PDB file of C-alpha atoms and ligand atoms in Angstrom:
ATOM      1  CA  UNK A   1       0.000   0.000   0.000  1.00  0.00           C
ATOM      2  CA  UNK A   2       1.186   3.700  -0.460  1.00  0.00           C
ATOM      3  CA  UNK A   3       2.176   5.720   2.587  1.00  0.00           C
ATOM      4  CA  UNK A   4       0.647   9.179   1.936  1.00  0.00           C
ATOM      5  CA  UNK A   5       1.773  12.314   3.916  1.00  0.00           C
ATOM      6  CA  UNK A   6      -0.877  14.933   4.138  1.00  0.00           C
ATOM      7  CA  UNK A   7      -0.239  18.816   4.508  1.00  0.00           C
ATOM      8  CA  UNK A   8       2.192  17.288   7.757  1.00  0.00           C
ATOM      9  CA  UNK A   9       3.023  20.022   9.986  1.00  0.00           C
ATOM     10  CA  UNK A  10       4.749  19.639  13.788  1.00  0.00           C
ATOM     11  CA  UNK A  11       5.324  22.443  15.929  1.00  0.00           C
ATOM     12  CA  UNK A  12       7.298  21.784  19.183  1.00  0.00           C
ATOM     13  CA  UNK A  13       7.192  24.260  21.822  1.00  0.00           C
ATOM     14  CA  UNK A  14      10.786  25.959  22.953  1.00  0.00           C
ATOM     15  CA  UNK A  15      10.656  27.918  25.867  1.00  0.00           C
ATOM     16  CA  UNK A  16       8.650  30.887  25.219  1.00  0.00           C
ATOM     17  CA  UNK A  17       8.193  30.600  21.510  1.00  0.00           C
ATOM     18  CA  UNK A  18       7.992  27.670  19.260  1.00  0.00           C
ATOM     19  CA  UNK A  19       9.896  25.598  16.666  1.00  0.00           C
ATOM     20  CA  UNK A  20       8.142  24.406  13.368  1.00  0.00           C
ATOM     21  CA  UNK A  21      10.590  21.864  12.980  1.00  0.00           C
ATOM     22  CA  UNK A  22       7.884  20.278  10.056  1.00  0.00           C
ATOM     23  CA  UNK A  23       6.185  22.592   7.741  1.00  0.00           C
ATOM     24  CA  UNK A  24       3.408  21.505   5.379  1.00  0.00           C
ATOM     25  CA  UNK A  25       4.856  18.357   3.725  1.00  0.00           C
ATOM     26  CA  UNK A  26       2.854  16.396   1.281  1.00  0.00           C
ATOM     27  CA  UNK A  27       4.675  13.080  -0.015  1.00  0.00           C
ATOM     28  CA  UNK A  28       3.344  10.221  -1.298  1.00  0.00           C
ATOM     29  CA  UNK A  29       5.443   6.917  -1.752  1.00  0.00           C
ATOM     30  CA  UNK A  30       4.194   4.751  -3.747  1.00  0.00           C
ATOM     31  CA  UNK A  31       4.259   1.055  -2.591  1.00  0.00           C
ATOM     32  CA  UNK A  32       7.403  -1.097  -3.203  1.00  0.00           C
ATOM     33  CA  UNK A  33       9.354   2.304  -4.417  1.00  0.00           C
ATOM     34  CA  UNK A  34      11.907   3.915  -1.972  1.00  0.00           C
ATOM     35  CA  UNK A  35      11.646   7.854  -1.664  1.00  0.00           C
ATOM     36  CA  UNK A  36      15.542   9.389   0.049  1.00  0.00           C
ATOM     37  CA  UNK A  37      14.474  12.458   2.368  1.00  0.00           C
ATOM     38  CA  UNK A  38      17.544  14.937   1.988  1.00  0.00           C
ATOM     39  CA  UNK A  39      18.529  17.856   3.879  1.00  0.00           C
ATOM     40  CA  UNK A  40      20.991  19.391   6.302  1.00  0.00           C
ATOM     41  CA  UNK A  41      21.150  19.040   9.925  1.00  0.00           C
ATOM     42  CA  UNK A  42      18.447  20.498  11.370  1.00  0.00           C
ATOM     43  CA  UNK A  43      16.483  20.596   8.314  1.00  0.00           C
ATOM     44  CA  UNK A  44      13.372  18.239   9.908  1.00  0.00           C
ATOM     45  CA  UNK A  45      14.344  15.251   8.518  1.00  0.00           C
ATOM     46  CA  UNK A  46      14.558  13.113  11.954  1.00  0.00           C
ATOM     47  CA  UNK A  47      10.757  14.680  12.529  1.00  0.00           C
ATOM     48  CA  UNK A  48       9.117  14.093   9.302  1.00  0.00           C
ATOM     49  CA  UNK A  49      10.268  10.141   9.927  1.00  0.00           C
ATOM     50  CA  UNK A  50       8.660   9.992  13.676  1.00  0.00           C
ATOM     51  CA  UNK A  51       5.417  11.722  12.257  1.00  0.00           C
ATOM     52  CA  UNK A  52       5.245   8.979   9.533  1.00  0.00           C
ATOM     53  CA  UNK A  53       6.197   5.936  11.903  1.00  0.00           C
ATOM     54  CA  UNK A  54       3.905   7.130  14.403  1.00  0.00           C
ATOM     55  CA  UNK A  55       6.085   7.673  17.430  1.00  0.00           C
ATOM     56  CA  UNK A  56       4.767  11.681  17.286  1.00  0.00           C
ATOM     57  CA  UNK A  57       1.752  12.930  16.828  1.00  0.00           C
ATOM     58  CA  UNK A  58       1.770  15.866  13.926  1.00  0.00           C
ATOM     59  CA  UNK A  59       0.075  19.695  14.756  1.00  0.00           C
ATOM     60  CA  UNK A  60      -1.444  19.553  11.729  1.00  0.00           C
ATOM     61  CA  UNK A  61      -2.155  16.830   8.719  1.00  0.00           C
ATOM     62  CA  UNK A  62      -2.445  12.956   8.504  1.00  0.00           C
ATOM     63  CA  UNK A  63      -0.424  10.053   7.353  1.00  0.00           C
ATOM     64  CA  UNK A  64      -2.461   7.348   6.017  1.00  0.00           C
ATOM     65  CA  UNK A  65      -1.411   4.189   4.708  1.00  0.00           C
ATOM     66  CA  UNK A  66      -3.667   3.299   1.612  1.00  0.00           C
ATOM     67  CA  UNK A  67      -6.889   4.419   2.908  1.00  0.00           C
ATOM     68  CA  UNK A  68      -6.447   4.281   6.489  1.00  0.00           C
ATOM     69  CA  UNK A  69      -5.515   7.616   8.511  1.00  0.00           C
ATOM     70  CA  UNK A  70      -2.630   6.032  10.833  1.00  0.00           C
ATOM     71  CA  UNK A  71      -1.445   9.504  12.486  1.00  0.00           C
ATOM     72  CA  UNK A  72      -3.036  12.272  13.142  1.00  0.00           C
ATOM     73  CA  UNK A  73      -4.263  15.257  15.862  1.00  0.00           C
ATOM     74  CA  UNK A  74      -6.024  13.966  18.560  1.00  0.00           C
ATOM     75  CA  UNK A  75      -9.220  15.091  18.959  1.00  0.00           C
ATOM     76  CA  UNK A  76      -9.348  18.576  20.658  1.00  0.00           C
ATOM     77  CA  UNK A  77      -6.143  20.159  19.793  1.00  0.00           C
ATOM     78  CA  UNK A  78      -2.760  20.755  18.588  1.00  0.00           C
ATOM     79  CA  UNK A  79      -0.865  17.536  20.956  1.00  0.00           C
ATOM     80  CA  UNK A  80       2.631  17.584  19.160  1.00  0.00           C
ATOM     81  CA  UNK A  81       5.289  15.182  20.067  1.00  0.00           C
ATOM     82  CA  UNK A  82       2.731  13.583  22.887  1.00  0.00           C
ATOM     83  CA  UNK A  83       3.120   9.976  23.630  1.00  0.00           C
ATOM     84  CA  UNK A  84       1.350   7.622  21.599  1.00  0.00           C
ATOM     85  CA  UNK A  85      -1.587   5.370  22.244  1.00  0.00           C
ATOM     86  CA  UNK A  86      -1.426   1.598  22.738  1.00  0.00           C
ATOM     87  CA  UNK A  87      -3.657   1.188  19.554  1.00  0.00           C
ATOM     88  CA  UNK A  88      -0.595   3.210  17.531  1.00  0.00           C
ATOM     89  CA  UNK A  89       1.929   0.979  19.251  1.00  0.00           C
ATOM     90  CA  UNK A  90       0.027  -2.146  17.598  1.00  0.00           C
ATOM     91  CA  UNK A  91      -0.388  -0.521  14.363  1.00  0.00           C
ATOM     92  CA  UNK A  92       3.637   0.539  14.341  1.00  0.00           C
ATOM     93  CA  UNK A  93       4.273  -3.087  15.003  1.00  0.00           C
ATOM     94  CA  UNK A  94       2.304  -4.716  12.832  1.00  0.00           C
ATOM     95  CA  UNK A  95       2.505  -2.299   9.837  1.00  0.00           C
ATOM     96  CA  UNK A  96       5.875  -0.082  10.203  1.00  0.00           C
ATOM     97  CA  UNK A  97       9.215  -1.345  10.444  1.00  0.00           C
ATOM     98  CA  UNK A  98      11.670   1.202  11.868  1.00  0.00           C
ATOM     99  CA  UNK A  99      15.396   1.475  11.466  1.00  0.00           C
ATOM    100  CA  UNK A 100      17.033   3.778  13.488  1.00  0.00           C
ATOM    101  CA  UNK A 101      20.779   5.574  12.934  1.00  0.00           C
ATOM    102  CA  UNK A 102      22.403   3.537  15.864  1.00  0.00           C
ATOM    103  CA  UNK A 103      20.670  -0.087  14.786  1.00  0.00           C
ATOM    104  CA  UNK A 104      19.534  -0.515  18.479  1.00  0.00           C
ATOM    105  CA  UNK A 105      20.158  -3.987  18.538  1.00  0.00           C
ATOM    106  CA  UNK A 106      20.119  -6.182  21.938  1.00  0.00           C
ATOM    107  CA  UNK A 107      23.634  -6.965  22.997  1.00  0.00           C
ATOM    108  CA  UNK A 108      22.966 -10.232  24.715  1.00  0.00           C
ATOM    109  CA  UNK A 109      21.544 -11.794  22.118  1.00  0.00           C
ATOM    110  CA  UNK A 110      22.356 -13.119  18.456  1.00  0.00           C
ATOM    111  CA  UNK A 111      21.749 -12.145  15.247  1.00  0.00           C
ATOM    112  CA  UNK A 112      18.988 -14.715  14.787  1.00  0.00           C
ATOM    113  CA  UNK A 113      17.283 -13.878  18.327  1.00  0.00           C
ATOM    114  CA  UNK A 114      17.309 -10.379  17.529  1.00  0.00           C
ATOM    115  CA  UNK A 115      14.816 -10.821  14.656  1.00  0.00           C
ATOM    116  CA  UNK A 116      13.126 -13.305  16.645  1.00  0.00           C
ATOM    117  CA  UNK A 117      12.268 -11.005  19.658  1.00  0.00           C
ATOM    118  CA  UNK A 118       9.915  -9.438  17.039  1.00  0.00           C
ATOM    119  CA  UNK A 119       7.546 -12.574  17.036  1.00  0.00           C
ATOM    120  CA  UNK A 120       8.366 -12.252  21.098  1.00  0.00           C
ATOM    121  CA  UNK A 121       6.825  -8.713  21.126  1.00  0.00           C
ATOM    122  CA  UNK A 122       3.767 -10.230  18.904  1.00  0.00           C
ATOM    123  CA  UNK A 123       2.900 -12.763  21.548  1.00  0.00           C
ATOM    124  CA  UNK A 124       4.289 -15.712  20.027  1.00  0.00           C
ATOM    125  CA  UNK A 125       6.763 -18.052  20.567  1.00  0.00           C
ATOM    126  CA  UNK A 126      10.204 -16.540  19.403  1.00  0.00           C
ATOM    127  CA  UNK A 127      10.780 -19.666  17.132  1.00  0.00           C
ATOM    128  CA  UNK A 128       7.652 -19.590  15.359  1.00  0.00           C
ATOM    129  CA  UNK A 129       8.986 -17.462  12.793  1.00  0.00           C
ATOM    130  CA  UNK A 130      12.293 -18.805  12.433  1.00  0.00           C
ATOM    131  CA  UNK A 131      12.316 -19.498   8.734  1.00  0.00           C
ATOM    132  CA  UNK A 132      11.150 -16.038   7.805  1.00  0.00           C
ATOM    133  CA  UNK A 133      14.004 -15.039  10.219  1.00  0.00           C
ATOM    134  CA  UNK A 134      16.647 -17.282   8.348  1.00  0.00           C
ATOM    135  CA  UNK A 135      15.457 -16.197   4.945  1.00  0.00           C
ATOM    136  CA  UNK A 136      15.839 -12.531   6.004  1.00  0.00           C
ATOM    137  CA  UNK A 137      19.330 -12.776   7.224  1.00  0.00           C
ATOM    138  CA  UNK A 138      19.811 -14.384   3.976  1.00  0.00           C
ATOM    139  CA  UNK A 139      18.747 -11.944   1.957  1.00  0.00           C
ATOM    140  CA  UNK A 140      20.760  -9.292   3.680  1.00  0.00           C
ATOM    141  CA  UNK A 141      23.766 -11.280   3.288  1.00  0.00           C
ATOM    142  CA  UNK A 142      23.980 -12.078   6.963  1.00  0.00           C
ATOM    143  CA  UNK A 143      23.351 -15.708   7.077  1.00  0.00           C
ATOM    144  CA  UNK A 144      26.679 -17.257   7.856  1.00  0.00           C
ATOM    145  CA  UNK A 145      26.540 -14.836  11.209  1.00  0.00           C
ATOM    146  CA  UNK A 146      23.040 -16.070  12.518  1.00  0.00           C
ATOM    147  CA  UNK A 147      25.120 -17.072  15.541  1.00  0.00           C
ATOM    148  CA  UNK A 148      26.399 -14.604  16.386  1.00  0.00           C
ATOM    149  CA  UNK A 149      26.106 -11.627  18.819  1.00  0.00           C
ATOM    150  CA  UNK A 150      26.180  -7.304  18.040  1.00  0.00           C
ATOM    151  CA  UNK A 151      29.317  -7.344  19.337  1.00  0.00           C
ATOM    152  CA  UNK A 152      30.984  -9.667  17.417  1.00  0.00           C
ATOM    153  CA  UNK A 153      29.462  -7.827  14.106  1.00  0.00           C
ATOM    154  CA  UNK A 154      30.765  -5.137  12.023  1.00  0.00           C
ATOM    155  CA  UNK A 155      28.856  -1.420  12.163  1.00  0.00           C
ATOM    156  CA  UNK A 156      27.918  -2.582   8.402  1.00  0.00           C
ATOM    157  CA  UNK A 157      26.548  -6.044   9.963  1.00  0.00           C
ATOM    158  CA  UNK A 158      24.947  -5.308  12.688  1.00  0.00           C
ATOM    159  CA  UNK A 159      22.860  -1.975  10.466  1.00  0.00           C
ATOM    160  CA  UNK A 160      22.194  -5.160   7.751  1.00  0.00           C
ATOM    161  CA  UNK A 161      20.241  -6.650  10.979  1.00  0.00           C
ATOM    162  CA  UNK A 162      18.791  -4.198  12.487  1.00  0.00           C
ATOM    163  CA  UNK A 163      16.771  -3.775   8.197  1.00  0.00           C
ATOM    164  CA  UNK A 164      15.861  -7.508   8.212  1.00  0.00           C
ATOM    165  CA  UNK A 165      14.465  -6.895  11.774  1.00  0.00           C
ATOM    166  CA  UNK A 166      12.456  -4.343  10.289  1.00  0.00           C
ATOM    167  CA  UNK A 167      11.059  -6.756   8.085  1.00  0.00           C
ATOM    168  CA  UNK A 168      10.066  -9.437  10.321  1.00  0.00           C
ATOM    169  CA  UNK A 169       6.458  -8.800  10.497  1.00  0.00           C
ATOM    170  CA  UNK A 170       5.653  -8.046   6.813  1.00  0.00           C
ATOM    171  CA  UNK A 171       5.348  -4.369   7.198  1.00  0.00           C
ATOM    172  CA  UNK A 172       3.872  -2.296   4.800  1.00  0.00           C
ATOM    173  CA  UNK A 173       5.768   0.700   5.602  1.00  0.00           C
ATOM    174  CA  UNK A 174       9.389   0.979   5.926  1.00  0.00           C
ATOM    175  CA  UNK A 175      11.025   3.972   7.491  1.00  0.00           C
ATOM    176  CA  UNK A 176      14.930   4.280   7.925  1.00  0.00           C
ATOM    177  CA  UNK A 177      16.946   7.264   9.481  1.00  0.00           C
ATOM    178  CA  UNK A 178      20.673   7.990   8.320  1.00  0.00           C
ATOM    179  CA  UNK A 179      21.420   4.475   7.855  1.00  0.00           C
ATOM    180  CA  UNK A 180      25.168   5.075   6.298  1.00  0.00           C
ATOM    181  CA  UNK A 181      26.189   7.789   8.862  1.00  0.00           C
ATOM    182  CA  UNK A 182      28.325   5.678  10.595  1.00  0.00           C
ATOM    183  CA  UNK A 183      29.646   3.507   7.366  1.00  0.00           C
ATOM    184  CA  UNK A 184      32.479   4.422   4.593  1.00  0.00           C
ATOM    185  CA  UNK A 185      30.725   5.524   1.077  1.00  0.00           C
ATOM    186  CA  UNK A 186      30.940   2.087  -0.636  1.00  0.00           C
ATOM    187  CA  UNK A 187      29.416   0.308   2.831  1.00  0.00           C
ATOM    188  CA  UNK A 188      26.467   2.760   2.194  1.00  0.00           C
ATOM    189  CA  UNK A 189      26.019   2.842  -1.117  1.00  0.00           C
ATOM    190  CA  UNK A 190      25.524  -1.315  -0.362  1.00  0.00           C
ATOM    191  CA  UNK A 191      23.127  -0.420   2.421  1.00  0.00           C
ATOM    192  CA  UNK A 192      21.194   2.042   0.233  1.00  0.00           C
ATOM    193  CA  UNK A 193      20.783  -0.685  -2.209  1.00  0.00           C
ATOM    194  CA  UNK A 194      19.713  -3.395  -0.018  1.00  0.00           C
ATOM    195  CA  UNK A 195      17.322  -1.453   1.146  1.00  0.00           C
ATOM    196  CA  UNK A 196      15.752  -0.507  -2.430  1.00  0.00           C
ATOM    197  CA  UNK A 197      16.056  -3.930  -3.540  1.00  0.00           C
ATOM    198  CA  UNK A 198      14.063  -5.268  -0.398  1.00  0.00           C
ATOM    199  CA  UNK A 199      11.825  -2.861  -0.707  1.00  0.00           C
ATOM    200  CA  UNK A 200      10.714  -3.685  -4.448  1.00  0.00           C
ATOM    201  CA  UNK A 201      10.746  -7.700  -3.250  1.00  0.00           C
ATOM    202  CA  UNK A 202       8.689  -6.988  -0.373  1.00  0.00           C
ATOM    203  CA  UNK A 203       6.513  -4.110  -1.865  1.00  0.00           C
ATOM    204  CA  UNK A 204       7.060  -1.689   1.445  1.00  0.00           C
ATOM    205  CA  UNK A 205       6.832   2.200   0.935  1.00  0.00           C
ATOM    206  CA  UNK A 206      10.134   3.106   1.783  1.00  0.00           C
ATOM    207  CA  UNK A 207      11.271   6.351   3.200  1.00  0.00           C
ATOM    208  CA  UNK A 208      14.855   6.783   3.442  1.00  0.00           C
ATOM    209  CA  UNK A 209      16.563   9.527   5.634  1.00  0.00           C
ATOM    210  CA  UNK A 210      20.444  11.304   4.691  1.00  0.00           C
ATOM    211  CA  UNK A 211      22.361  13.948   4.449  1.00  0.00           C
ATOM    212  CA  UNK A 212      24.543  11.805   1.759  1.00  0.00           C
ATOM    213  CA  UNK A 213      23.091  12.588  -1.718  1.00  0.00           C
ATOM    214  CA  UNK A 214      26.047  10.162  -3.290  1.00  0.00           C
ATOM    215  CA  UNK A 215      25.430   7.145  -2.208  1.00  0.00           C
ATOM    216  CA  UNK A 216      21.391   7.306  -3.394  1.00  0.00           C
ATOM    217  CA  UNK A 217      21.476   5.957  -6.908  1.00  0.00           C
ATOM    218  CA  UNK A 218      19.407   3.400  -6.512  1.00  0.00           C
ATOM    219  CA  UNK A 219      16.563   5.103  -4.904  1.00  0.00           C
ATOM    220  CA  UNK A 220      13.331   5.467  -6.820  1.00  0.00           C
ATOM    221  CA  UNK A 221      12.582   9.491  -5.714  1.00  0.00           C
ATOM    222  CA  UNK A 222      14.733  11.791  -3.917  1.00  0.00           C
ATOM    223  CA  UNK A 223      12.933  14.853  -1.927  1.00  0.00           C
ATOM    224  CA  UNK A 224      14.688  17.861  -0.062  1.00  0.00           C
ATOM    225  CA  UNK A 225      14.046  19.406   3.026  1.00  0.00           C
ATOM    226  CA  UNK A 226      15.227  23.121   4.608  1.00  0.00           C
ATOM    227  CA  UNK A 227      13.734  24.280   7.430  1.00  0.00           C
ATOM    228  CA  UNK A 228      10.927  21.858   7.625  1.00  0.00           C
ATOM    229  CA  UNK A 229       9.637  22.743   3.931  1.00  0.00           C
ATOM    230  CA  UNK A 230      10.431  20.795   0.732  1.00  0.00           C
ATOM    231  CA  UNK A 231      11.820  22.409  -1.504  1.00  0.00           C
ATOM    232  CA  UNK A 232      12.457  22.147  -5.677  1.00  0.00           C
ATOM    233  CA  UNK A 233      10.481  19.753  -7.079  1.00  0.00           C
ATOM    234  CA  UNK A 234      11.964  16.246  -5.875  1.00  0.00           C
ATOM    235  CA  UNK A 235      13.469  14.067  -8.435  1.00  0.00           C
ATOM    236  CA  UNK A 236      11.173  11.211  -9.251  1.00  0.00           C
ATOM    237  CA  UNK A 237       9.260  12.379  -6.135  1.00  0.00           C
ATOM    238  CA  UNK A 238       5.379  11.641  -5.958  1.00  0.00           C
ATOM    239  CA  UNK A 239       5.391  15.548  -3.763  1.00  0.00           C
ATOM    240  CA  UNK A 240       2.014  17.448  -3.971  1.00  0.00           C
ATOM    241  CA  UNK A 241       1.251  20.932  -3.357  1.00  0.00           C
TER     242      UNK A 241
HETATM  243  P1  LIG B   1      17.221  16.647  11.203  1.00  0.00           P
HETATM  244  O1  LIG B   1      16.856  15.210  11.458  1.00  0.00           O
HETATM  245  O2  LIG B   1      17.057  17.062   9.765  1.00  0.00           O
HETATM  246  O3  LIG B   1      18.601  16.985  11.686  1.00  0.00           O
HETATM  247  P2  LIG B   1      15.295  17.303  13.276  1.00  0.00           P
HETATM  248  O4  LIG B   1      13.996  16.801  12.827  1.00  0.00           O
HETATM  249  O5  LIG B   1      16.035  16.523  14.286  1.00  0.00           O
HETATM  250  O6  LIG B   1      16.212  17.616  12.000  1.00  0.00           O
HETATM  251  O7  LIG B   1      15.095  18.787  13.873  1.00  0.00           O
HETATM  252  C1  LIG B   1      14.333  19.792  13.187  1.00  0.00           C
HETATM  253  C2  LIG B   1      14.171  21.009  14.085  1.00  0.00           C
HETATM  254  O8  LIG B   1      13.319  20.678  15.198  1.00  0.00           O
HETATM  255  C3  LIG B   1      15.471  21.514  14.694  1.00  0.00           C
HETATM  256  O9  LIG B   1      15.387  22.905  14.787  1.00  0.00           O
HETATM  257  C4  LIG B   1      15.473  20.875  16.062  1.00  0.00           C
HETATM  258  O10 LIG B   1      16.220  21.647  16.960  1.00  0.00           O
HETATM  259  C5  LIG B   1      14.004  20.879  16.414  1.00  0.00           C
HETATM  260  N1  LIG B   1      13.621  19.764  17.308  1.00  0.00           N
HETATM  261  C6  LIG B   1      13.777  18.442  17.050  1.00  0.00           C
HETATM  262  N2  LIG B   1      13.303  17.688  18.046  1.00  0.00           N
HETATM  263  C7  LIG B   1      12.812  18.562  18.984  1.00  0.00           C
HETATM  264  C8  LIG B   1      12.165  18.412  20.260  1.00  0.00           C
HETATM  265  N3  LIG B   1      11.910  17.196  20.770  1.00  0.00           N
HETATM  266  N4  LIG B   1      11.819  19.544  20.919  1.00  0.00           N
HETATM  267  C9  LIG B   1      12.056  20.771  20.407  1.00  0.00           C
HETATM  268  N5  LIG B   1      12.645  20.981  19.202  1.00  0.00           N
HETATM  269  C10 LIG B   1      13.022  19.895  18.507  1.00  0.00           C
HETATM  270 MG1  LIG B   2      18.005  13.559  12.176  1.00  0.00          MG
END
């Protein structure tokens, strides 16, 4: 299904005044394409990505996936970056898979139990899903290291997890912050690429976040953000006005 941002605006307070770290984005990515959200620091990118996965509620706008509003002000008033409810918590599992900048892995446990925990944090037995698990660490390449733990892993390796933990529950949405930040350019450009190709095999609508434009050639749409706003008209980019 697409993931459609609508008129997204997100206004955190600061002291006396306020910030508008997001201001009026429209996007849509289409399903099984990958859309790169570029800017500099600062430039909203990091806020834009928790409005779409659902972690903050936006001031203004909605993000829907297909035809169903998934984020959007509560009823009553502007409630920016207010904790979420359990029924968004369900949805984000079931629906989003998240990759953050530092992968977030857990350090006592392996490669394999890592993407397991996922069916853990469903209610099932961490096993049930094992072959999906295997196939995943497959397809990232990962499969001779099943065994092993975060710490034993490379920064590439254990990022290459942290995606095909993302993917454990089929989402329809995939949303991944600065993924190469902490890799050399030819480790990115590989992680850039593994994403896109994942996402056209598993038909997610893929936002990726950078501030590296040259390791992005194989996304579908590239998009720019300054100061919350998108700006230029976004190569490839399904952007409305
Ligand atoms: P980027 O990811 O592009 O570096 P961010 O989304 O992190 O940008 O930040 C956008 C703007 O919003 C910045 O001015 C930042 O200082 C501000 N901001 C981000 N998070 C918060 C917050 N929790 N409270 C107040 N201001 C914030
Ligand atoms: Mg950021």
């Amino acid at each position: 299904m697409d993931l459609m941002l609508d008129h997204i605006t997100l206004v955190y307070p600061d002291g006396e005044s306020t910030v508008t770290a997001v201001d009026d984005v429209s996007l849509t990515v289409p399903a099984g394409t990958t859309t790169a959200v570029l800017g500099p620091s600062g430039s909203g990118k990091s806020s834009l990505l928790a409005v779409a996965a659902t972690l903050t509620t936006p001031t203004s706008g909605e993000v829907r996936i297909g035809d169903d509003v998934v984020n959007a002000p509560a009823d009553g008033g502007p409630t920016a970056g207010s904790a979420v409810s359990a029924d968004a918590a369900r949805l984000r599992r079931d629906r989003i898979g998240i990759v953050f900048q530092q992968p977030q892995l857990i350090a006592s446990l392996t490669a394999l139990e890592n993407l397991e925990l996922m069916s853990h944090l469903r209610g099932e037995r961490p096993s049930t899903h094992r072959n999906r698990a295997l196939e995943l660490l497959e397809a990232v390449g990962l499969r001779d290291v099943a065994a092993k733990r975060p710490g034993q892993l490379s920064g590439g390796q254990r990022q290459r997890v942290a995606i095909a933990r993302a993917l454990m529950n089929h989402p329809e949405v995939l949303l991944v912050d600065e993924p190469t930040s902490a890799l050399d350019h030819s480790r990115g450009i590989q992680i850039i690429e593994l994403v896109t190709r994942l996402t056209r095999e598993t038909g997610a609508a893929t936002i990726v976040v950078t501030h590296d434009e040259a390791t992005l050639d194989s996304v579908d749409a590239r998009v720019h953000l300054a100061d919350g706003r998108l700006v230029g008209a976004g190569e490839g980019a399904v952007a409305r006005a």
